[in-house]
Short mmCIF file of C-alpha atoms in Angstrom, two decimals:
data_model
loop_
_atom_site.label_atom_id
_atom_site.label_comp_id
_atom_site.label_asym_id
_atom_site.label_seq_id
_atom_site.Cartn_x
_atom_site.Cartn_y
_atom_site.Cartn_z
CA UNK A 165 122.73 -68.72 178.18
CA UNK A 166 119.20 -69.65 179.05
CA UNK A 167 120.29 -72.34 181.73
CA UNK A 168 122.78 -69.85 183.40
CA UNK A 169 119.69 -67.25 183.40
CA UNK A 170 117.57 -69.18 184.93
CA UNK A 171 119.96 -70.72 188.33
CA UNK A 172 121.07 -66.65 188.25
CA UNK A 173 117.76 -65.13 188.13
CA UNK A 174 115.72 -68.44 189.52
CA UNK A 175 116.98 -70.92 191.45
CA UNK A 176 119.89 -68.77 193.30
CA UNK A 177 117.42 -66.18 193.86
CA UNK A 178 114.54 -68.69 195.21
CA UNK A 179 117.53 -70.19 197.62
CA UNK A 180 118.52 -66.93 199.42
CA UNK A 181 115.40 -66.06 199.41
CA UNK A 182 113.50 -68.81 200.41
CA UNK A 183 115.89 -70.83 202.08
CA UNK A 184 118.88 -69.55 203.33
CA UNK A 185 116.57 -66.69 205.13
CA UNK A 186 114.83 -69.35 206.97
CA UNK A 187 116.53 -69.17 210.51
CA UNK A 188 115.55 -65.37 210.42
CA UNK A 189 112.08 -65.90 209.33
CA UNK A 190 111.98 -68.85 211.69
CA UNK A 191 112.69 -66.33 214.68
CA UNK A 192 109.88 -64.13 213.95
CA UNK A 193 107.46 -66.65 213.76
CA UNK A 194 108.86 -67.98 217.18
CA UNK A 195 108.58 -64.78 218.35
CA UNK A 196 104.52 -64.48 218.25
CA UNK A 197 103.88 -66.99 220.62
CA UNK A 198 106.43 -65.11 223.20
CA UNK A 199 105.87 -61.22 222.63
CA UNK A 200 103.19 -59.31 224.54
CA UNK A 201 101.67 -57.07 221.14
CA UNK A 202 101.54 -59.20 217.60
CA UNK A 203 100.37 -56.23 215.97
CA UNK A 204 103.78 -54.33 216.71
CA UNK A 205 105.57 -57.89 215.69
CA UNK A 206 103.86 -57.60 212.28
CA UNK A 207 104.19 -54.18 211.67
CA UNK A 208 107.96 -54.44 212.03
CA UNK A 209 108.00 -56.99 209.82
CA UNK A 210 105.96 -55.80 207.29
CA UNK A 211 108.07 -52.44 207.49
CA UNK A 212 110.99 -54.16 206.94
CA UNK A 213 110.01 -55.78 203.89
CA UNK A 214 108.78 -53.03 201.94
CA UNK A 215 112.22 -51.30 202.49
CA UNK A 216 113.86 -53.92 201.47
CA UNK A 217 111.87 -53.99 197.96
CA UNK A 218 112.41 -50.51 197.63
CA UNK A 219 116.36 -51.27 198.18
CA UNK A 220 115.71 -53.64 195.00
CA UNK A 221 114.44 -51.29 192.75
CA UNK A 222 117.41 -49.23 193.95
CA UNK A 223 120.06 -52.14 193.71
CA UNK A 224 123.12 -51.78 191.55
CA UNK A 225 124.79 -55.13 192.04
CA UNK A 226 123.90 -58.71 191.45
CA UNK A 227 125.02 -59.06 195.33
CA UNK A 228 122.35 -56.23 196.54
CA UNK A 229 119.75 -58.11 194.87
CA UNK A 230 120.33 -61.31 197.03
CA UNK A 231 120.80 -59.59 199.92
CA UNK A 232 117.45 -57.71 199.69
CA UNK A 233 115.79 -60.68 198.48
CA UNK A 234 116.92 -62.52 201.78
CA UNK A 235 115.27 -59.98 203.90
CA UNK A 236 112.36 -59.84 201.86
CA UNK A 237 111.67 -63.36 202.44
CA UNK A 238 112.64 -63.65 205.99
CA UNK A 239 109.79 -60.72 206.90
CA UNK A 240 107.37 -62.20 204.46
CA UNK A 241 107.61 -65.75 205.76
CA UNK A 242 107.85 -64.28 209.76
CA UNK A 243 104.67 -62.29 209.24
CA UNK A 244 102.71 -65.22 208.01
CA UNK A 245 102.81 -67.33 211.12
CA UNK A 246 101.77 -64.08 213.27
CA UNK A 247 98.81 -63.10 211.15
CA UNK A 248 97.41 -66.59 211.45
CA UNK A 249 98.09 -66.85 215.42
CA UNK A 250 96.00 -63.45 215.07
CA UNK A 251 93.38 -65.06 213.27
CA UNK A 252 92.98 -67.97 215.17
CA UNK A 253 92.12 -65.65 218.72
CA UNK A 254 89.83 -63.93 216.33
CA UNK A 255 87.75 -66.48 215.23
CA UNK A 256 86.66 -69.56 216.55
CA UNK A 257 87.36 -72.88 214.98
CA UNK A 258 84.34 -73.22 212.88
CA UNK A 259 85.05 -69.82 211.13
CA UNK A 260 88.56 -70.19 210.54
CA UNK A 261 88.69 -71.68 207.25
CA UNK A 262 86.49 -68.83 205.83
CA UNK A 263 88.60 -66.43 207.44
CA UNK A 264 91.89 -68.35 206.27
CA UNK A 265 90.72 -68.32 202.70
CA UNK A 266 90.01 -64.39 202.48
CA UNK A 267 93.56 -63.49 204.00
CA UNK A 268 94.83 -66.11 201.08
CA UNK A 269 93.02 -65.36 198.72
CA UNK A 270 94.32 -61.54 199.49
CA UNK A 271 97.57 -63.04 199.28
CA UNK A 272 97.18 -64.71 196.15
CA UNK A 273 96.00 -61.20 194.47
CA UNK A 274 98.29 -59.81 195.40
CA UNK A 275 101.06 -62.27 193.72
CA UNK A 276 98.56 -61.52 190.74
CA UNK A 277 98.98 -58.25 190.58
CA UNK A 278 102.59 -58.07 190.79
CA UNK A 279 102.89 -60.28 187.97
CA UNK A 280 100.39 -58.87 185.75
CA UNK A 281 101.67 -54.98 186.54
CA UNK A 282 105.57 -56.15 186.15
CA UNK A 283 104.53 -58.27 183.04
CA UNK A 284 102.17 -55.35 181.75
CA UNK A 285 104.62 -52.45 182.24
CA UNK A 286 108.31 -53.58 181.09
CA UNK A 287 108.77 -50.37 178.99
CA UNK A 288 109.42 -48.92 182.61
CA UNK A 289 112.24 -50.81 183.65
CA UNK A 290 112.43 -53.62 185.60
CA UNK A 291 113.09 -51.78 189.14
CA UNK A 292 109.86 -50.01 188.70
CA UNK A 293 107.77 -52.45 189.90
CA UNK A 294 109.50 -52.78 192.75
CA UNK A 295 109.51 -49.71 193.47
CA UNK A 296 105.72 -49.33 193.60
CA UNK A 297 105.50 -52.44 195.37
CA UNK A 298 107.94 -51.26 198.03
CA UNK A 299 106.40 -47.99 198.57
CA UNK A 300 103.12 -49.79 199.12
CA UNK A 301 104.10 -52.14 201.45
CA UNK A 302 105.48 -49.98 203.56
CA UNK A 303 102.23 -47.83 203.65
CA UNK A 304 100.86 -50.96 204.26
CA UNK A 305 102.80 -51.65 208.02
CA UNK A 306 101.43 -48.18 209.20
CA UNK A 307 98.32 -48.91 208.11
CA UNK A 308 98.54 -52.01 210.63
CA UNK A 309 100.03 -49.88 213.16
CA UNK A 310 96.79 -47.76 212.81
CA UNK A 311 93.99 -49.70 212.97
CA UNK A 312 94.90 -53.69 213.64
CA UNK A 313 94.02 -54.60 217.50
CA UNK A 314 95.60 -56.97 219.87
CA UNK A 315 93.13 -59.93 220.30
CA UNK A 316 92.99 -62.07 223.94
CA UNK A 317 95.12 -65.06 223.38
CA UNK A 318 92.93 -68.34 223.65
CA UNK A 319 89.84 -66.11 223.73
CA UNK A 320 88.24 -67.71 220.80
CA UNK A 321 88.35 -70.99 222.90
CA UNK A 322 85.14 -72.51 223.92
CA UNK A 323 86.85 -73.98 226.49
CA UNK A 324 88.75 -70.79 227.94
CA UNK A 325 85.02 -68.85 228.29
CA UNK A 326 84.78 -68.93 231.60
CA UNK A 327 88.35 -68.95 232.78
CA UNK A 328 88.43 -65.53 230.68
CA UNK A 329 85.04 -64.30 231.83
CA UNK A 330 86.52 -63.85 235.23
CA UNK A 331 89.47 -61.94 234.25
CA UNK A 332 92.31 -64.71 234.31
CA UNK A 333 94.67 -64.77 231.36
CA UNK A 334 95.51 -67.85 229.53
CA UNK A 335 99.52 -66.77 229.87
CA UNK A 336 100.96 -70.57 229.11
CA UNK A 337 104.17 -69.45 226.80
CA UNK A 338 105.97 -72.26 224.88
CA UNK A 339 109.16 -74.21 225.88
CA UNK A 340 111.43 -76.39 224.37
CA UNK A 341 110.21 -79.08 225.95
CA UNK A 342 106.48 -78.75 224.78
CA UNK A 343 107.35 -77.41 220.97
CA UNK A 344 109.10 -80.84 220.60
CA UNK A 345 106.50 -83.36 222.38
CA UNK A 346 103.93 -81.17 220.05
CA UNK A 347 105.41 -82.97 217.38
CA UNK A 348 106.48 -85.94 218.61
CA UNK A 349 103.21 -86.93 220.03
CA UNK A 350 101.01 -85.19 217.27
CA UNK A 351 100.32 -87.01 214.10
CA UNK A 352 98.58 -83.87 212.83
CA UNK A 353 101.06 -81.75 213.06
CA UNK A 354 103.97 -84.72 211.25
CA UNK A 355 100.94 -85.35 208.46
CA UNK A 356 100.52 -81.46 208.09
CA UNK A 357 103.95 -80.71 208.06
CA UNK A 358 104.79 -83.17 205.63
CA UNK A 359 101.66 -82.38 203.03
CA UNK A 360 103.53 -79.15 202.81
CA UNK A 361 106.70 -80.47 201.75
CA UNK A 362 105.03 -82.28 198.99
CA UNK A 363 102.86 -79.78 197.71
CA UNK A 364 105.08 -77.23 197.74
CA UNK A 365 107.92 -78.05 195.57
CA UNK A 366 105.79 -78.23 192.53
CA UNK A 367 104.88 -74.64 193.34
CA UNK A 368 108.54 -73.27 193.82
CA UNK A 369 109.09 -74.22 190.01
CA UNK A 370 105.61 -72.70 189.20
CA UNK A 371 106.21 -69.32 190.54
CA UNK A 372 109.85 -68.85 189.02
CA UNK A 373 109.31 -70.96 185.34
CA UNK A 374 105.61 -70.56 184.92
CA UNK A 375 105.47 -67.60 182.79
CA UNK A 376 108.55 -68.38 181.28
CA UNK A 377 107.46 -71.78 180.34
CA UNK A 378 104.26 -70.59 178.43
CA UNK A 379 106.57 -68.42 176.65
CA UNK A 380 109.41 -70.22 175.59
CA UNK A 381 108.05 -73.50 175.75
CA UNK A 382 104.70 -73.46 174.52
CA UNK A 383 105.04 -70.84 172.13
CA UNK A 384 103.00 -67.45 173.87
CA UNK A 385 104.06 -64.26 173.56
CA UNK A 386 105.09 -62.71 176.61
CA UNK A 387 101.88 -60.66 177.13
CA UNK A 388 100.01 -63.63 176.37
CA UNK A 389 101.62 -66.17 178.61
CA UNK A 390 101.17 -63.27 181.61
CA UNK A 391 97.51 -62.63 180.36
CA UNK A 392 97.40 -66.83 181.44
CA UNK A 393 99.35 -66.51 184.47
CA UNK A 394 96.50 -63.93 185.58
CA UNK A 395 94.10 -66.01 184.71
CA UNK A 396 95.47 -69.01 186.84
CA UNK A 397 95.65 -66.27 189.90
CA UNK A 398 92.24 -65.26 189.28
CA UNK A 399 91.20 -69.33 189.38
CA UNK A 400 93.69 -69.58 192.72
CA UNK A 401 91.86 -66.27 194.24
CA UNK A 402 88.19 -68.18 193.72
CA UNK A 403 89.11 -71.30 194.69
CA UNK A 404 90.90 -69.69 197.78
CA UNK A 405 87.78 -68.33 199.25
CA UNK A 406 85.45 -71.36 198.20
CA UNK A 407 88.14 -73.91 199.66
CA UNK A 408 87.40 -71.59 202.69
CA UNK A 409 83.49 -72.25 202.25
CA UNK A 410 83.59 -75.80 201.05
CA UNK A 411 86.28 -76.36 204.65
CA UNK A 412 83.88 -74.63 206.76
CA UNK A 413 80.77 -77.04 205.47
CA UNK A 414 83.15 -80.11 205.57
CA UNK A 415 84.44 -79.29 209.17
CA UNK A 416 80.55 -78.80 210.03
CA UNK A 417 79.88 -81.93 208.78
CA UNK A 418 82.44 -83.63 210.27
CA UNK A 419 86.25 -83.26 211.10
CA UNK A 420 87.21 -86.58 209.09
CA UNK A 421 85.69 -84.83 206.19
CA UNK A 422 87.58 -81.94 205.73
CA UNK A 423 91.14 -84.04 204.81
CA UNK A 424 89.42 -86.20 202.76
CA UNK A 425 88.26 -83.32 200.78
CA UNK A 426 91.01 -81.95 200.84
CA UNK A 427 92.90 -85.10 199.33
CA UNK A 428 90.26 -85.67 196.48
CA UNK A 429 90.59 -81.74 195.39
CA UNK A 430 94.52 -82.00 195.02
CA UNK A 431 94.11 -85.20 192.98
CA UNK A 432 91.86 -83.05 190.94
CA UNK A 433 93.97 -80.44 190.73
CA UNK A 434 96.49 -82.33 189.22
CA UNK A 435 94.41 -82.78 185.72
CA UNK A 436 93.93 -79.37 184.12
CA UNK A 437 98.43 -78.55 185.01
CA UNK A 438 98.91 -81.85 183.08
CA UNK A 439 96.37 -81.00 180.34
CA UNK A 440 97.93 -77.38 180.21
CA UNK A 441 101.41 -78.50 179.94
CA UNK A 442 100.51 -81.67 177.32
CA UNK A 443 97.89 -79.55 174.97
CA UNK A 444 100.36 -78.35 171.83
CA UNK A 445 97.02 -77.30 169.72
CA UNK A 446 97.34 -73.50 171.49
CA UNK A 447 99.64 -71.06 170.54
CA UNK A 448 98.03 -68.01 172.30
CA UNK A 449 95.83 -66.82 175.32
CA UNK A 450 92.47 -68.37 173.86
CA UNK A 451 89.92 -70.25 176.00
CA UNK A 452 92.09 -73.50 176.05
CA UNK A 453 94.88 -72.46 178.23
CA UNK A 454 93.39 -69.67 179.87
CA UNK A 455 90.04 -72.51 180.67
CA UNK A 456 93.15 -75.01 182.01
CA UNK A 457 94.45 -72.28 183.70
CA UNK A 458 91.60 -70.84 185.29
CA UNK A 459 90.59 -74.26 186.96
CA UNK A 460 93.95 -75.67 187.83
CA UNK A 461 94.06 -72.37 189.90
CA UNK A 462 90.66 -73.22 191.58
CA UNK A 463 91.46 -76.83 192.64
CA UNK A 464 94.53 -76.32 193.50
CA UNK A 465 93.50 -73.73 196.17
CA UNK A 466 91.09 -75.54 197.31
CA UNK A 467 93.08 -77.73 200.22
CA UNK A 468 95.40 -74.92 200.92
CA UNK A 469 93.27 -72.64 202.27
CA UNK A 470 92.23 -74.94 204.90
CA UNK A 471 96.09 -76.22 205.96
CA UNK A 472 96.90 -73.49 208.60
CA UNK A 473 92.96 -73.71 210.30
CA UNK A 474 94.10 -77.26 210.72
CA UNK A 475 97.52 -76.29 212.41
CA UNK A 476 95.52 -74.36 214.64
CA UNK A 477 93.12 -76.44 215.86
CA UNK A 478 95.39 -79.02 216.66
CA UNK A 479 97.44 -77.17 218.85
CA UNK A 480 97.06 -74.77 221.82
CA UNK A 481 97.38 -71.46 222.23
CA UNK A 482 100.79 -70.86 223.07
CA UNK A 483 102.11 -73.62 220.00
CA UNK A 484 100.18 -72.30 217.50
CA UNK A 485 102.97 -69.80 216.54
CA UNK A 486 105.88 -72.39 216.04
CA UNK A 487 104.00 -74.99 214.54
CA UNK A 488 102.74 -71.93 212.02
CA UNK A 489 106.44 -71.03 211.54
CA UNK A 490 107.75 -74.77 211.15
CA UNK A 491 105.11 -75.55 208.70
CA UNK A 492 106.32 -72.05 206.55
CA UNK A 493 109.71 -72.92 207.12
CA UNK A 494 109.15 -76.44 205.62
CA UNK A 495 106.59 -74.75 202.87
CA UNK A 496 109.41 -72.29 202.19
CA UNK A 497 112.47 -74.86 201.89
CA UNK A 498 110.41 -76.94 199.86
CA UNK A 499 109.47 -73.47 197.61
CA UNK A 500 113.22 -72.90 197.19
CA UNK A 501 114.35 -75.89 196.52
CA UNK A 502 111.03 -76.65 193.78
CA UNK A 503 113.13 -74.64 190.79
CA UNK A 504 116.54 -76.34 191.90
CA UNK A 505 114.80 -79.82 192.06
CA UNK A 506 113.15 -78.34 188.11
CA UNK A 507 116.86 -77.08 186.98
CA UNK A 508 119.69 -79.28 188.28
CA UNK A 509 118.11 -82.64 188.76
CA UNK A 510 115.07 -82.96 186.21
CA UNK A 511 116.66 -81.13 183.14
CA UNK A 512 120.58 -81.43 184.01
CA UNK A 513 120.59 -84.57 186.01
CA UNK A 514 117.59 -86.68 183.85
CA UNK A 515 117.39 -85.14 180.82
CA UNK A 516 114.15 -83.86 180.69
CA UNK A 517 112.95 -80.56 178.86
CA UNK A 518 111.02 -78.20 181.69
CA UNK A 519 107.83 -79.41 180.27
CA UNK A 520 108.32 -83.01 180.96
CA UNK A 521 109.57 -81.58 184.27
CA UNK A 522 107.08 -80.14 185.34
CA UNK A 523 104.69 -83.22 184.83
CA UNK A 524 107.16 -85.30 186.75
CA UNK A 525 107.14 -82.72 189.56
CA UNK A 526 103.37 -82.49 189.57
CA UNK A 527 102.99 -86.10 189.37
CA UNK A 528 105.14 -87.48 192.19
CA UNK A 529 104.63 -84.79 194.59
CA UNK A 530 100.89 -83.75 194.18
CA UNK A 531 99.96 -87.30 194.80
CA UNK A 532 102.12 -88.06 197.45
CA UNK A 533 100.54 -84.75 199.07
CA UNK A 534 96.92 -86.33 198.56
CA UNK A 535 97.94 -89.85 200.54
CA UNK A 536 99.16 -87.95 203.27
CA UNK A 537 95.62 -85.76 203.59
CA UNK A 538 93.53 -88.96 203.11
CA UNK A 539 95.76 -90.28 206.12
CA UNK A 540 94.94 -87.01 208.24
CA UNK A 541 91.32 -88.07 208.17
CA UNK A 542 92.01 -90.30 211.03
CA UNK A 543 94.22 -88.40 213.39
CA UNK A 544 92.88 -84.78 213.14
CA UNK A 545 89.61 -85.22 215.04
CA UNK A 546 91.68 -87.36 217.78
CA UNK A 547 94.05 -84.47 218.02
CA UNK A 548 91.41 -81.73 217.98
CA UNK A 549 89.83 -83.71 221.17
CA UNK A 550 93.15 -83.97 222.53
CA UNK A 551 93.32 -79.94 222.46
CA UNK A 552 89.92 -79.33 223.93
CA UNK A 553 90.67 -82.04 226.99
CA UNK A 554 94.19 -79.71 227.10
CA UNK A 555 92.13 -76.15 227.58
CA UNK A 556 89.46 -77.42 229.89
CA UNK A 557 92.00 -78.75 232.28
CA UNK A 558 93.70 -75.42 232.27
CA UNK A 559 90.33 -73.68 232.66
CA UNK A 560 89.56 -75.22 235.46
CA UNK A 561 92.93 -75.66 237.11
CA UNK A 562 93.10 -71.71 236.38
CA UNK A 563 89.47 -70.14 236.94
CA UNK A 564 88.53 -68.54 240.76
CA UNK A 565 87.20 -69.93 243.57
CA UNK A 566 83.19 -69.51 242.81
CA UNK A 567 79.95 -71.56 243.60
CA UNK A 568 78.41 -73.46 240.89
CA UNK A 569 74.74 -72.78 242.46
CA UNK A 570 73.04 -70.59 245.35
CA UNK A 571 74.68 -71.27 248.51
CA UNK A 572 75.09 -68.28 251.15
CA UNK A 573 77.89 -67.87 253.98
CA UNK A 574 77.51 -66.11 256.92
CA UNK A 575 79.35 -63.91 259.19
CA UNK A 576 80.62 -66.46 261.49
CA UNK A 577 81.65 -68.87 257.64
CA UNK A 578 78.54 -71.34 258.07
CA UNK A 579 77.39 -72.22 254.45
CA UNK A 580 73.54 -72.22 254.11
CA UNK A 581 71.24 -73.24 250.77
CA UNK A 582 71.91 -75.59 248.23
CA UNK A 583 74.67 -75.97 245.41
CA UNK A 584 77.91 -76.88 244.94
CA UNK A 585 81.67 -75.43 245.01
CA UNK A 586 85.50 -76.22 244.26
CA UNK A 587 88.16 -75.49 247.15
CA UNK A 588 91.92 -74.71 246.35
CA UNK A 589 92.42 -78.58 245.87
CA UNK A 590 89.95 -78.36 242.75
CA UNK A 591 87.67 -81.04 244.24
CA UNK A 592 84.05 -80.76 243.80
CA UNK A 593 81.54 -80.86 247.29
CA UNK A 594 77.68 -80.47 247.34
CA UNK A 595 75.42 -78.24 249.80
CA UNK A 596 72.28 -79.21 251.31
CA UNK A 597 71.33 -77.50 254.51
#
């Protein structure tokens, strides 16, 4: 039965996965802003995952497959808050939204090659993929072992410079107590927090039904309808690393701007899905679909690419790793519940073919998604300032006892010249003898 397939091999899967797996996940994100070395942190994780792939393509029971599934989405969601709090003590806040959209847009091939080499090569079996994709990943953890390096926490800070200059260590670690005023006295992080909810569930159906849709729905053969998929991951890829570009020249230009480009290029977004899903004049992988494809891909990725520099730059140091990890979590509920929301409430519950669905899905979400980034345009560059004020106080609270000018002492402590210094108290005097 086609329904029973698809809550078997769909939405159950997408739930343990993406949902059930959260506390787990949530503790290695949780973990970044606490353990001394992120690089071991992500390694582990990364390790962990690819096993657990190759224990798919190895499964023999239904059970087997949700329990690897679990852990597979546990270390993929963990390692996603830890890359980013590597990122953002790699680069400093103007190049983070380049550097966001190249790690996506990584991540995005990636999906694309998965689903183009498991759509491409089903005369092999379905474990073989798997397989292969196990093997690599776990390659792929040494490989970070090898070569990634341990950055300075806060030492992309403009603020921190100095602090750091003279060998101090910005060593605030979170507590319960700051985690929740972060978000109780942060609109950013509520407005971000909730943009992911809405744009997400859309994209939980899309990554279970997509290719299934074109197939059965529309009328592509199963090559064909993967051939599309591709082409929508090649569109996601580009529009991955110019949403990094375009954020980068927005944030220049002003920190108001980047939200509200952000909200216009998810409205936008919304236009070639519906035109794909609506246009019954294709019946194969011709310019038409593969065009709609292609650019709902591109705008789509244009405002998520630029979510998680956002995160990070209205936070500190030490809160960048759970409010990474609570946004995933919410990203990753909100993925596992998209093809449940798809299944059980717009086909069962309303009637609706997975077509319609999908419009409906699109529709309500998407734009609720855009009226929460136009509303971000007014409390991000508030919060950013808040940040800044946040690290200089530290800085200064934190740096050695120096002299801001020339001044000399001599043997018996008389200060001679001109200039100016702080005492323990962190009060500022002036010299003039």
């Amino acid at each position: 039965d086609p329904l029973d397939r698809d809550r078997l091999f769909g939405s159950n899967l997408a739930l343990v996965g993406l949902v059930l797996s959260l506390p787990l996940s949530a503790c290695i994100g949780f973990a970044t802003d606490v353990v001394r070395s992120r690089r071991l942190l992500i390694s582990a994780t990364v390790l962990a995952g690819g096993l657990s792939t190759l224990w798919t393509g190895l499964a023999t029971t239904y059970n087997e497959l949700l329990i690897c599934r679990f852990i597979q989405c546990a270390a993929m969601s963990g390692s996603v808050p830890c890359v980013f709090s590597l990122m953002s003590d790699w680069y400093s806040e103007n190049e983070r939204n380049a550097a966001s959209s190249v790690f996506q847009a990584a991540m995005g091939a990636g999906i694309l090659i998965g689903q183009c080499y498991s759509g491409f090569t089903t005369n092999l079996g379905w474990r073989h993929p798997f397989l292969v994709s196990g093997f690599a990943t776990v390659v792929s953890s040494f490989l970070v072992l090898a070569f990634v390096t341990d950055p300075v926490r806060g030492g992309r800070e403009g603020a921190l410079n100095d602090m750091l200059s003279e060998g101090v260590e910005y060593n605030k670690r979170p507590t319960w107590k700051t985690c929740l005023a972060s978000v109780q006295s942060n609109a950013s992080n509520r407005l971000l927090i909730l943009q992911g909810l809405f744009s997400s569930i859309p994209y939980g159906a899309m990554f279970v039904f997509f290719n299934d849709v074109l197939s059965s729905n529309k009328g592509l053969t199963v090559q064909d309808a993967t051939f599309v998929v591709a082409v929508f991951g090649i569109g996601s890829a580009v529009g991955g690393i110019m949403g990094g570009v375009f954020g980068t020249m927005a944030t220049r230009a002003g920190r108001h701007i980047l939200p509200i480009f952000m909200s216009l290029s998810t409205i936008l977004g919304l236009i070639p899905f519906l035109a794909l899903l609506n246009d019954d004049s294709y019946d194969s992988a011709s310019w038409k679909p593969c065009s709609f494809a292609f650019v709902g891909g591109f705008f789509s990725s244009l405002p998520a690419v630029n979510v998680r520099p956002c995160i990070i730059n209205v936070n500190t140091p030490e809160l960048r790793g759970v409010q990474l990890t609570v946004a995933n979590i919410v990203i990753n509920l909100a993925r596992g519940v998209g093809p449940w929301v798809l299944t059980d409430v717009m086909i069962d519950a309303l009637g609706q073919n997975r077509v319609t669905g999908f419009e409906l899905l699109l529709l309500m979400f998407w734009s609720a998604a855009a009226l929460v980034l136009a509303m971000l345009a007014k409390t991000l560059p508030t919060d950013q300032k808040k940040v800044e004020a946040i690290l200089s106080s530290y800085a200064l609270e934190n740096t050695p006892l120096k002299a801001a000018d020339s001044h000399t002492v001599d043997s018996s402590g008389e200060v001679s010249g001109e200039g100016s210094f702080v005492d323990e108290s962190r009060s500022w005097y002036s010299i003039d003898r």
